[in-house]
PDB file of C-alpha atoms in Angstrom:
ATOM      1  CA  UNK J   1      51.053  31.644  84.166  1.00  0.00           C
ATOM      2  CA  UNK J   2      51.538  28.959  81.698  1.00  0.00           C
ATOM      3  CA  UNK J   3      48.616  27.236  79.329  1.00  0.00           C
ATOM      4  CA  UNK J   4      48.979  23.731  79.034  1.00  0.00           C
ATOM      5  CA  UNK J   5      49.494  22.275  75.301  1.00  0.00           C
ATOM      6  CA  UNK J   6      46.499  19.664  75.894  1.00  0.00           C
ATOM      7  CA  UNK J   7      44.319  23.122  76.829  1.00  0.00           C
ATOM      8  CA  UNK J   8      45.701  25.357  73.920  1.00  0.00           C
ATOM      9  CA  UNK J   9      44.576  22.679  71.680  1.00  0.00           C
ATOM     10  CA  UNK J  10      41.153  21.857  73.232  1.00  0.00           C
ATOM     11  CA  UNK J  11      40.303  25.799  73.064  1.00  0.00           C
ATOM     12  CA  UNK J  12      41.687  26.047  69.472  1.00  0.00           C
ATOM     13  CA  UNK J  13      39.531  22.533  68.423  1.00  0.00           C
ATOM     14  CA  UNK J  14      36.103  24.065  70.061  1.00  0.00           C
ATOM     15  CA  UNK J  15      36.589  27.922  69.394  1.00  0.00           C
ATOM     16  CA  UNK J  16      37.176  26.251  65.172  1.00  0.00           C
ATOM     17  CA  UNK J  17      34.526  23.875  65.396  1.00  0.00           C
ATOM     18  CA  UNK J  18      32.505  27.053  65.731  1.00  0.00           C
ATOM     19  CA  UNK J  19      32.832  29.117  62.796  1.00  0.00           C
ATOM     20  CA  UNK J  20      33.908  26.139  60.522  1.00  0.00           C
ATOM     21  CA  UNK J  21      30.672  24.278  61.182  1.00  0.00           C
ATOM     22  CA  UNK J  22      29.876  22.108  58.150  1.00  0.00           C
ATOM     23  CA  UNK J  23      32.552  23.327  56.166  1.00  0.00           C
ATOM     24  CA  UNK J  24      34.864  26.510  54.349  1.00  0.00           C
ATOM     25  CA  UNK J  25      32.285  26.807  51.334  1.00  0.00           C
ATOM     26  CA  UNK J  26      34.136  29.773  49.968  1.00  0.00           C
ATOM     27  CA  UNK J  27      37.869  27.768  50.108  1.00  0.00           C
ATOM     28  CA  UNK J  28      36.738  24.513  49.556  1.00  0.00           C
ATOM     29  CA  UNK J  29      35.082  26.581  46.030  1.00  0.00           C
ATOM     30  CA  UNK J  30      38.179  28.259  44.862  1.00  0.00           C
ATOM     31  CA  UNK J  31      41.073  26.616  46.188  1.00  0.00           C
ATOM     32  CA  UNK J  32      42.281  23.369  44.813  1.00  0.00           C
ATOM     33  CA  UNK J  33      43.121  20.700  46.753  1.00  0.00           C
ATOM     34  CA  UNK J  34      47.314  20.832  46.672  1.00  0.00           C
ATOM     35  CA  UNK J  35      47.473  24.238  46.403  1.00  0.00           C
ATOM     36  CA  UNK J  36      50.535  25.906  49.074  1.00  0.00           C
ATOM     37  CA  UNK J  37      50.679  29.178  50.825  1.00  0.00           C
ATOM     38  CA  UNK J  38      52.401  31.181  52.859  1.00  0.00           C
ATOM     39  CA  UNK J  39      51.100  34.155  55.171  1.00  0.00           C
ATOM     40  CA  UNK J  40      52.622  36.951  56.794  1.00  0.00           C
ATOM     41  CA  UNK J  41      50.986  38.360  59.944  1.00  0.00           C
ATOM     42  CA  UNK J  42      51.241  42.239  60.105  1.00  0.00           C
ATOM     43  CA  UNK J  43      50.556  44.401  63.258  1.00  0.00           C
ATOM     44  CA  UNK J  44      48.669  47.414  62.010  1.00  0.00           C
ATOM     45  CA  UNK J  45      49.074  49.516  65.263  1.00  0.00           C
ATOM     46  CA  UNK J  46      51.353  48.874  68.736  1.00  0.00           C
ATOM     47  CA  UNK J  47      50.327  46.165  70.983  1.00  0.00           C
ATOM     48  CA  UNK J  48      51.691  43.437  73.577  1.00  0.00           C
ATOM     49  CA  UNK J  49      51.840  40.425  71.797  1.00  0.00           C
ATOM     50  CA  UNK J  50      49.546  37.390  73.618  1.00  0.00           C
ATOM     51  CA  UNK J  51      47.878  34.556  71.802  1.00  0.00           C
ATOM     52  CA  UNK J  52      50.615  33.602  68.882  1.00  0.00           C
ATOM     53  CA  UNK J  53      50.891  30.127  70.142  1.00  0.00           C
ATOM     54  CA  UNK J  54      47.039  29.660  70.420  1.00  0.00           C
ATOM     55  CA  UNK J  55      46.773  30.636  66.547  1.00  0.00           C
ATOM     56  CA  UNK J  56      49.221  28.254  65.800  1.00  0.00           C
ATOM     57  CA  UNK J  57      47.359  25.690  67.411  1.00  0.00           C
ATOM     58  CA  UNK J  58      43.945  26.437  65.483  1.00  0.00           C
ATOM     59  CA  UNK J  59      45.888  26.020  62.097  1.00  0.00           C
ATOM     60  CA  UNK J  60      47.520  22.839  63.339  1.00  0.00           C
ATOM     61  CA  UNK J  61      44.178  21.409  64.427  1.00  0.00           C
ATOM     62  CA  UNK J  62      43.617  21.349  60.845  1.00  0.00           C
ATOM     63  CA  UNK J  63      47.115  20.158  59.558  1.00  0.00           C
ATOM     64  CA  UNK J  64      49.378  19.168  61.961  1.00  0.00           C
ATOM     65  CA  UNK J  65      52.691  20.116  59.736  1.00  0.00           C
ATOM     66  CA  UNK J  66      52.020  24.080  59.257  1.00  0.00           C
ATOM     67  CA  UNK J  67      54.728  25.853  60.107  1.00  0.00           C
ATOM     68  CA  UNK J  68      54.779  28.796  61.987  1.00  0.00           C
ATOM     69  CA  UNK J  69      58.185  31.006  62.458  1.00  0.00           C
ATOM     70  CA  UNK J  70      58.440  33.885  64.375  1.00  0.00           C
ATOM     71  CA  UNK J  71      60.988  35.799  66.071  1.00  0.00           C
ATOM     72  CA  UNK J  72      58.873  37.338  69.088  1.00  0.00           C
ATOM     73  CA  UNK J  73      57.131  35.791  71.853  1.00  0.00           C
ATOM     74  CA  UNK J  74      53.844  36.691  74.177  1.00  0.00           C
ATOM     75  CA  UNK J  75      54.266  39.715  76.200  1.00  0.00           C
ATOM     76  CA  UNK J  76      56.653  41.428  73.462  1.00  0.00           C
ATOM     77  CA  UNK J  77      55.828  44.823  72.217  1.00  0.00           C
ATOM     78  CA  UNK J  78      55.105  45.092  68.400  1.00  0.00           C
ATOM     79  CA  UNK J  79      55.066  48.423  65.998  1.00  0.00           C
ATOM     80  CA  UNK J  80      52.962  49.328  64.114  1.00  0.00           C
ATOM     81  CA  UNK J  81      53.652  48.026  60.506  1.00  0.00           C
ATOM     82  CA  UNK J  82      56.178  45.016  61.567  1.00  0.00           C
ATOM     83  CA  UNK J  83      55.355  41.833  60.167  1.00  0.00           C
ATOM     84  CA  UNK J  84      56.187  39.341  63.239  1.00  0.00           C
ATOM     85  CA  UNK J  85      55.421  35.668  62.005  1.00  0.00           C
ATOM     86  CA  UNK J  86      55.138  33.590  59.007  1.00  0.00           C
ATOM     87  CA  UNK J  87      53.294  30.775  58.341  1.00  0.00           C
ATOM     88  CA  UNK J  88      53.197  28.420  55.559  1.00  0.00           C
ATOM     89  CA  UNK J  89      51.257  25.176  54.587  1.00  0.00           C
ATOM     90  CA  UNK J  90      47.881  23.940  52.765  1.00  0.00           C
ATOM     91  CA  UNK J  91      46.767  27.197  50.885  1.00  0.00           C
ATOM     92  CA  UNK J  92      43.001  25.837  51.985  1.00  0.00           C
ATOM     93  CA  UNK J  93      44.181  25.973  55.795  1.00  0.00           C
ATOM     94  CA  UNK J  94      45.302  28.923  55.768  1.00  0.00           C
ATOM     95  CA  UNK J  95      42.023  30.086  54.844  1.00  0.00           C
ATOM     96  CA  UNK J  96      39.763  28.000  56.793  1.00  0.00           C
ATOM     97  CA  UNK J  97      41.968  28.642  60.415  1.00  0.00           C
ATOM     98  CA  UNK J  98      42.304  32.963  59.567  1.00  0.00           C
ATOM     99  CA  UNK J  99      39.087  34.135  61.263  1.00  0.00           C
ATOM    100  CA  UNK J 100      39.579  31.967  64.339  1.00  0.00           C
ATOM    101  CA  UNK J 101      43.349  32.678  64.772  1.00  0.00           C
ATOM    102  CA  UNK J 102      43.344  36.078  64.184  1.00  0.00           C
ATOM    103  CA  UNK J 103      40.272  36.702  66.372  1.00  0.00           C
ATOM    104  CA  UNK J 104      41.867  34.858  69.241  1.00  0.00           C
ATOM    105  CA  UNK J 105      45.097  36.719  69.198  1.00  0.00           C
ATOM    106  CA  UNK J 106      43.440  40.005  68.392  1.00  0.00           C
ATOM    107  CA  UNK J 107      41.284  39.527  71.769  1.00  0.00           C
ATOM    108  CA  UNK J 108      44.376  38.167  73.580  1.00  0.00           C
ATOM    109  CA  UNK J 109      46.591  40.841  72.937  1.00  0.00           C
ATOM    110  CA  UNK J 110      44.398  43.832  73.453  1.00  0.00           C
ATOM    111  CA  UNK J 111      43.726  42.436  77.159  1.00  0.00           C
ATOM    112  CA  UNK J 112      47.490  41.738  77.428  1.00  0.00           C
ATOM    113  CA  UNK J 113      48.115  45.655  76.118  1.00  0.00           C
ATOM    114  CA  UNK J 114      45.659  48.009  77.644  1.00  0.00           C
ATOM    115  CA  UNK J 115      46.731  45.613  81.169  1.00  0.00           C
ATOM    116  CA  UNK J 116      50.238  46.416  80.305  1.00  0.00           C
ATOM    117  CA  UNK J 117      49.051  49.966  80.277  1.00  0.00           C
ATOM    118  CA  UNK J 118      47.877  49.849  84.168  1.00  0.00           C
ATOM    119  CA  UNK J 119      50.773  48.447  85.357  1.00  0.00           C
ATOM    120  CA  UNK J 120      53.131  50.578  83.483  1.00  0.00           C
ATOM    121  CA  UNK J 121      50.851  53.866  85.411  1.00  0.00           C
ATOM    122  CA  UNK J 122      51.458  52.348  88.959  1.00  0.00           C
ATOM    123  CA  UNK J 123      55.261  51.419  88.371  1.00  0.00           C
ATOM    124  CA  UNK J 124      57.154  52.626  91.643  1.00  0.00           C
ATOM    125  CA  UNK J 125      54.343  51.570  94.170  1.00  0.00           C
ATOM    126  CA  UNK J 126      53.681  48.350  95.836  1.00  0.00           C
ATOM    127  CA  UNK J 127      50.287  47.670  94.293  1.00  0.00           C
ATOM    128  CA  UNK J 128      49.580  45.008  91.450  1.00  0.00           C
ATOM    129  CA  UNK J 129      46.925  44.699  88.972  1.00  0.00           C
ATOM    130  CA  UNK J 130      44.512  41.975  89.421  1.00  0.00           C
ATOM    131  CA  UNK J 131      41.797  40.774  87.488  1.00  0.00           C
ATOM    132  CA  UNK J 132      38.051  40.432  88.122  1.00  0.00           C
ATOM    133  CA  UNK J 133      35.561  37.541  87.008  1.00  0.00           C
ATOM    134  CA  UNK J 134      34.760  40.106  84.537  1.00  0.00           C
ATOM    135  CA  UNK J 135      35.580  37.727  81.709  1.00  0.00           C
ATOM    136  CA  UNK J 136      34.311  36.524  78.492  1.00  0.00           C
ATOM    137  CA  UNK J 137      32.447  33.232  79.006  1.00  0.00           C
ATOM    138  CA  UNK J 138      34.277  30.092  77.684  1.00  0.00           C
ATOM    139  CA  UNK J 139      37.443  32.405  77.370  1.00  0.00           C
ATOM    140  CA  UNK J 140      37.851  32.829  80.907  1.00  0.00           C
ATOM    141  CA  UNK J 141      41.358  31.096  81.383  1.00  0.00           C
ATOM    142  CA  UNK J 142      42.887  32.318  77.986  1.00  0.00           C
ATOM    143  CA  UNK J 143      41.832  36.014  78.952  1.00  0.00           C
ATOM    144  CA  UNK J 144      43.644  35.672  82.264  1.00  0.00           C
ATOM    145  CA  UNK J 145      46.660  34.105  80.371  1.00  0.00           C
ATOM    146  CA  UNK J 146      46.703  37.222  78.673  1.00  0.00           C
ATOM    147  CA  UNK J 147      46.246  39.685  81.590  1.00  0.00           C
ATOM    148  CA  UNK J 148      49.383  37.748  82.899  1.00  0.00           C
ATOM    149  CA  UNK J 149      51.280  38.475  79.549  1.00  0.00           C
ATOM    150  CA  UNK J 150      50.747  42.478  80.525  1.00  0.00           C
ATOM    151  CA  UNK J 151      52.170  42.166  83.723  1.00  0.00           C
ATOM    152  CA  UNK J 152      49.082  41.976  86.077  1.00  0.00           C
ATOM    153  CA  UNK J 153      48.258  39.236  88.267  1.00  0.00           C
ATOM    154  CA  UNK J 154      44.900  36.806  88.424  1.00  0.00           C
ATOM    155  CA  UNK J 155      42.566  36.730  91.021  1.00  0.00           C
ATOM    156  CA  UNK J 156      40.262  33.614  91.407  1.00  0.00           C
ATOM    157  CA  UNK J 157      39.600  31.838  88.534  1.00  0.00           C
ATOM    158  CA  UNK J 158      36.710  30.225  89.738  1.00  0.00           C
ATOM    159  CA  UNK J 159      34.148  29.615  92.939  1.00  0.00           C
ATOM    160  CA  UNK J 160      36.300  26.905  93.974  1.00  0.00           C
ATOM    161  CA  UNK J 161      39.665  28.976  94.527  1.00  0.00           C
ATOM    162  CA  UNK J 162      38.579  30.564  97.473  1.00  0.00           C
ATOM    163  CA  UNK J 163      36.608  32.338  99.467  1.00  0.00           C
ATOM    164  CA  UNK J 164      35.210  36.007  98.619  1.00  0.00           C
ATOM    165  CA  UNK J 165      32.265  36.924 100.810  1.00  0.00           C
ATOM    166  CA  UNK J 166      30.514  39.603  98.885  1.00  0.00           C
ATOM    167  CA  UNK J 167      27.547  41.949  99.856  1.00  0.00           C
ATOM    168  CA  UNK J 168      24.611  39.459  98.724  1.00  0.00           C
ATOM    169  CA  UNK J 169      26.474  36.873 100.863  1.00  0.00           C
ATOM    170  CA  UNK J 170      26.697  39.012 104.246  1.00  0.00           C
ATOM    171  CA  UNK J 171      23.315  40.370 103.606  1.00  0.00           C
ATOM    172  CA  UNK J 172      21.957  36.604 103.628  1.00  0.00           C
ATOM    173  CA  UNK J 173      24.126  35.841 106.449  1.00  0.00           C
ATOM    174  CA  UNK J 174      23.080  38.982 108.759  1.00  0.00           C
ATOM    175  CA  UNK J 175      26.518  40.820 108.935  1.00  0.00           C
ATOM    176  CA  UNK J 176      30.232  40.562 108.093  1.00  0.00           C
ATOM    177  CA  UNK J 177      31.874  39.378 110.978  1.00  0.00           C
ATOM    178  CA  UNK J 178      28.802  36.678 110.992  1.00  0.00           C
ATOM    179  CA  UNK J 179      29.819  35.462 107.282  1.00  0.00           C
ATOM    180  CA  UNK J 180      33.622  35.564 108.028  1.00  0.00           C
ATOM    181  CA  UNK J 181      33.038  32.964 111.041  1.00  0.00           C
ATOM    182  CA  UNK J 182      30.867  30.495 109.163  1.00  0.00           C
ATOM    183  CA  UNK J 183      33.246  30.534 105.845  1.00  0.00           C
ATOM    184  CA  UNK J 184      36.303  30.041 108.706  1.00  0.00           C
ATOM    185  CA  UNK J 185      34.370  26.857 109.633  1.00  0.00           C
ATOM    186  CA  UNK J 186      33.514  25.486 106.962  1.00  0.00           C
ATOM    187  CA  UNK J 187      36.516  25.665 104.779  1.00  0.00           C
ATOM    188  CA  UNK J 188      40.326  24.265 105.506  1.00  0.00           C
ATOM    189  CA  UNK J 189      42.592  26.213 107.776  1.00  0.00           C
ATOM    190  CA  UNK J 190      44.767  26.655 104.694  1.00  0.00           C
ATOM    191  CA  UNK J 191      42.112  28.694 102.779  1.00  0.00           C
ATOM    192  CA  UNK J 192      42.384  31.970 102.951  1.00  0.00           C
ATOM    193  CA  UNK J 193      39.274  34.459 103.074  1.00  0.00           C
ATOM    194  CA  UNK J 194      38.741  37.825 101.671  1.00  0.00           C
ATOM    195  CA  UNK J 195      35.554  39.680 102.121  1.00  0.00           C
ATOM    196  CA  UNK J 196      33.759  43.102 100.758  1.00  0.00           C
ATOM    197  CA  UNK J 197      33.705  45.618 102.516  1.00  0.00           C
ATOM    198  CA  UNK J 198      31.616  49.050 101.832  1.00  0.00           C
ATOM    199  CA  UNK J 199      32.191  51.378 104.438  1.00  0.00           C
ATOM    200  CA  UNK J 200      33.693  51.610 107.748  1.00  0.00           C
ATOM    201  CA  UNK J 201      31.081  50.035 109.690  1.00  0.00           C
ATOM    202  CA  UNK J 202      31.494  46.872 108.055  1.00  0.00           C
ATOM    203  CA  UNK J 203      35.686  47.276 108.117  1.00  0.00           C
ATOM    204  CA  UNK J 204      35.737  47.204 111.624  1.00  0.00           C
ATOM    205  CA  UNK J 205      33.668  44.043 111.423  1.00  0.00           C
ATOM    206  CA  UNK J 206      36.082  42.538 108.850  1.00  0.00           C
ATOM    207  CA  UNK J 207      39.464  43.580 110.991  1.00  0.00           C
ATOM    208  CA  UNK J 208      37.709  42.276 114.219  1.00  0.00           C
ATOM    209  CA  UNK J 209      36.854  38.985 112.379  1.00  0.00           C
ATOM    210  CA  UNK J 210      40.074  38.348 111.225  1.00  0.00           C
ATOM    211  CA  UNK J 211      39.707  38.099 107.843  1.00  0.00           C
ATOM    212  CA  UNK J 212      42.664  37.757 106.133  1.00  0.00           C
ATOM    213  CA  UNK J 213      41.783  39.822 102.823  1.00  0.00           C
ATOM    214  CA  UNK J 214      39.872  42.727 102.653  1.00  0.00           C
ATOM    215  CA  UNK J 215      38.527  44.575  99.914  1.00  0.00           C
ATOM    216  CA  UNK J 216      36.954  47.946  99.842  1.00  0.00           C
ATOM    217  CA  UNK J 217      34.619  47.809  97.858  1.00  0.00           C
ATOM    218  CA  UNK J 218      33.844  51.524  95.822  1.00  0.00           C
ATOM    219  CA  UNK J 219      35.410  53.904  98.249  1.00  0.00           C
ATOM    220  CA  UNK J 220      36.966  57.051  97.159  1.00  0.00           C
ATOM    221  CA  UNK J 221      40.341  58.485  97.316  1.00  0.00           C
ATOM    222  CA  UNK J 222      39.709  60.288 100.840  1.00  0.00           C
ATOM    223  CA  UNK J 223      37.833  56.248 101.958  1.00  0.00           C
ATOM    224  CA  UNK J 224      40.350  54.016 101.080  1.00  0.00           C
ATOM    225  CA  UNK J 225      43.205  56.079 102.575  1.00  0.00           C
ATOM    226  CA  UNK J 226      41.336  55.918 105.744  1.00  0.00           C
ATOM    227  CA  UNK J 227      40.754  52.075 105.558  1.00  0.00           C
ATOM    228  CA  UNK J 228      43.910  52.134 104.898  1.00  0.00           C
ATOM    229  CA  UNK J 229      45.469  53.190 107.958  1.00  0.00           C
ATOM    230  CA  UNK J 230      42.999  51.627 110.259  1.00  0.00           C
ATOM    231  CA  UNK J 231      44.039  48.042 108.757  1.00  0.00           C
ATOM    232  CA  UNK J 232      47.509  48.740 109.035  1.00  0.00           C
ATOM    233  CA  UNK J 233      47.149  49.931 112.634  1.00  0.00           C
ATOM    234  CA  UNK J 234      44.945  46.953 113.618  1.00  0.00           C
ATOM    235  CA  UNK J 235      46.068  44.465 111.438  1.00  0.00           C
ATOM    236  CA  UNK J 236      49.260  45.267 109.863  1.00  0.00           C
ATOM    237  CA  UNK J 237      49.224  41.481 107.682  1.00  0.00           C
ATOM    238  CA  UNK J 238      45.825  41.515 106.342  1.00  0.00           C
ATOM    239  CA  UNK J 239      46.286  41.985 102.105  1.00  0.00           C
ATOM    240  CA  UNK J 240      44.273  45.068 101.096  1.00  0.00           C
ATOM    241  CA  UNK J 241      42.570  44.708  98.058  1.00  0.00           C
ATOM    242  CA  UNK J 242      40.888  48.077  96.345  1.00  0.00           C
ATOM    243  CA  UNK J 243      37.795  47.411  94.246  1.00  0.00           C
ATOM    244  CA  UNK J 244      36.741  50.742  92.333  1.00  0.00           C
ATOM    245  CA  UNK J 245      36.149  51.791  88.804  1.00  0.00           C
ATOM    246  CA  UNK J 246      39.386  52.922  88.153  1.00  0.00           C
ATOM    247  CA  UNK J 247      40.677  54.317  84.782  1.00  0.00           C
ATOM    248  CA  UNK J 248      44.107  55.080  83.441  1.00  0.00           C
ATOM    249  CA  UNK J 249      43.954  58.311  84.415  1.00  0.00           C
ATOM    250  CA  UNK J 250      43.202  57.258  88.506  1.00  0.00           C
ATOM    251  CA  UNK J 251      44.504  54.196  89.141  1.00  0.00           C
ATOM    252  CA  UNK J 252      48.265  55.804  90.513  1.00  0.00           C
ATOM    253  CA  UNK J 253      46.351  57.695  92.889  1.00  0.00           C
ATOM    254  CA  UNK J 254      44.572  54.575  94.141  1.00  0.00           C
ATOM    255  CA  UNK J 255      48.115  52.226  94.135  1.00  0.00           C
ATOM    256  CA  UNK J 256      49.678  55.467  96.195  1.00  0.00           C
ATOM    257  CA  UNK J 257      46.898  55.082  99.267  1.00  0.00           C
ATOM    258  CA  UNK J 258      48.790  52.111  99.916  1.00  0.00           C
ATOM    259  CA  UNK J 259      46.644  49.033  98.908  1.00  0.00           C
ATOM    260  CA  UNK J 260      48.324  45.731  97.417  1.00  0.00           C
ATOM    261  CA  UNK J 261      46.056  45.143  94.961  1.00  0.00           C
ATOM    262  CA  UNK J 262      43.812  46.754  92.552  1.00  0.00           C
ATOM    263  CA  UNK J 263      41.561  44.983  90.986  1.00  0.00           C
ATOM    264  CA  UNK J 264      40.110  46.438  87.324  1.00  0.00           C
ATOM    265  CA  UNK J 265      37.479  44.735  85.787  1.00  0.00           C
ATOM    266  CA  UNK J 266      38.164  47.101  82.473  1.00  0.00           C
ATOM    267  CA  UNK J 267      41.419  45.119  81.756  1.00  0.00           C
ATOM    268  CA  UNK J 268      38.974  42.204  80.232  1.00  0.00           C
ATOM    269  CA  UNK J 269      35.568  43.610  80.175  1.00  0.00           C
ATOM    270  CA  UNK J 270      36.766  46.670  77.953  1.00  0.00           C
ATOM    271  CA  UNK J 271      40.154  45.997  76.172  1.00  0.00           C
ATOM    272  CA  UNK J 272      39.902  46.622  72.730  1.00  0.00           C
ATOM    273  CA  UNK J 273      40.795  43.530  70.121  1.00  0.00           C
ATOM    274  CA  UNK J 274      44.352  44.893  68.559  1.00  0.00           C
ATOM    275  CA  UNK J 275      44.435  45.437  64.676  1.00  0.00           C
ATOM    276  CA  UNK J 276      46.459  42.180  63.163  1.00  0.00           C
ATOM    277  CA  UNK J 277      46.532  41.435  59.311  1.00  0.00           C
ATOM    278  CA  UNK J 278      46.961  38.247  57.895  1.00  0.00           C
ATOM    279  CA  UNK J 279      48.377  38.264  54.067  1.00  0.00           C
ATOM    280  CA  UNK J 280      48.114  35.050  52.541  1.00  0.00           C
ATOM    281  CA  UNK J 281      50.210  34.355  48.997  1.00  0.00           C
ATOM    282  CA  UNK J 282      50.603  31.302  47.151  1.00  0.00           C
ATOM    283  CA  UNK J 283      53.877  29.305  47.065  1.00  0.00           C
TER     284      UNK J 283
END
């Protein structure tokens, strides 16, 4: 997944709007007007890089010639106690832009690193990581960038990408195989549908359907091996998506049941902002 520059910069414009709102009182006190700087950004533990060209847009929404020079790109590892980019321009700027840049990359990379983590526990299987809506409101598509950026893979971004019929919706519509036929007519043939499933009860209504994703929804080990088998027997092309709590410590035995996804809501709703520095010296 790629971000658009015309996006980067519309996130970077809002997201500074935000904590600048009337104005840097502090810089705009102490800093004079012509002053230069230049600012080295340090990693203060190991991470997956995501986000460096998002901070470089929220300084350049301020002044469009700060430079920015780094040797490293998104989805790079960094040490602890490298210093992996420089940038130098307006000393009042750099100042103004820190919180927002830094925040944004901080976020981005500690989604981008503990995702990195998951895949790295399932290599060797066919499963892939996939992320949930569990995201961060307004930072929905950068947060997804950065699940990308560890290796893992993005499930819908929004109500419009396709159809998931979910408990509330096949308790409303009196049944599984009953919601998977009225989403099958109402959407177009080339729309794929996935539905929730909870037990084995409502699988056999999803495999008789037809549906052409499945998701079991909070089974356990002993469950989803069982689903398992019975879609593969029954309907050896359906995608099988596994939907359960899973931590670092589980989520090989889940990928080694035999599912093709895994989707963990963790790798947004509980990834821990990285540790970045920025050191700021005049020129």
């Amino acid at each position: 997944m790629e971000l658009d520059s015309g996006i980067i910069f519309a996130y970077a414009s809002d997201l500074l709007k935000e904590d600048l709102g009337r104005g840097d009182i502090t810089t705009q006190s102490i800093v004079r007007g012509g002053a230069r700087a230049r600012g080295r950004f340090l990693a203060k533990q190991d991470f997956v890089l995501c986000g460096l060209e998002i901070a470089e847009a929220v300084f350049s929404t301020l002044d469009a010639n700060i430079q920015l020079e780094s040797r490293v790109y998104d989805g790079e590892l960094i040490s602890a106690g490298s210093e992996f980019a420089i940038i130098e321009g307006p000393a009042a700027v750099l100042l103004t832009a820190e919180r927002t840049a830094l925040n944004l990359m901080q976020r981005l990379s500690g989604v981008a690193t503990l995702t990195r983590e998951f895949v790295n526990r399932i290599t060797g299987t066919e499963a892939r990581i996939v992320d949930t809506a569990g995201t961060t409101p307004g930072l929905r598509l950068l947060e997804k960038y950065a699940v990308t950026v560890g290796g893992g893979y993005n499930h819908r971004f929004g109500l419009d990408d396709g159809v998931l019929i979910k408990d509330n919706h096949i308790a409303l519509a009196g049944g599984v195989r009953r919601a998977v036929e009225l989403a099958r007519r109402a959407v177009p043939h080339l729309m794929k549908i996935e539905v929730q499933v909870g037990n084995q009860s409502q699988l056999r209504e999803a495999i008789a359907a037809a549906a052409d994703v499945i998701m079991l929804d909070n089974m356990n080990i002993a469950e989803i091996r069982e689903s398992v088998a019975l879609i593969r027997t029954q309907r050896p092309g359906v995608t099988i998506e596994a939907s359960v709590g899973v931590s670092l410590e589980t989520v090989r035995e889940v990928a080694e049941c035999g599912v093709d996804l895994i989707s963990v809501a963790a790798i947004t709703q509980s990834a821990t902002a990285v540790e970045i520095s920025l050191k700021t010296r005049p020129l």
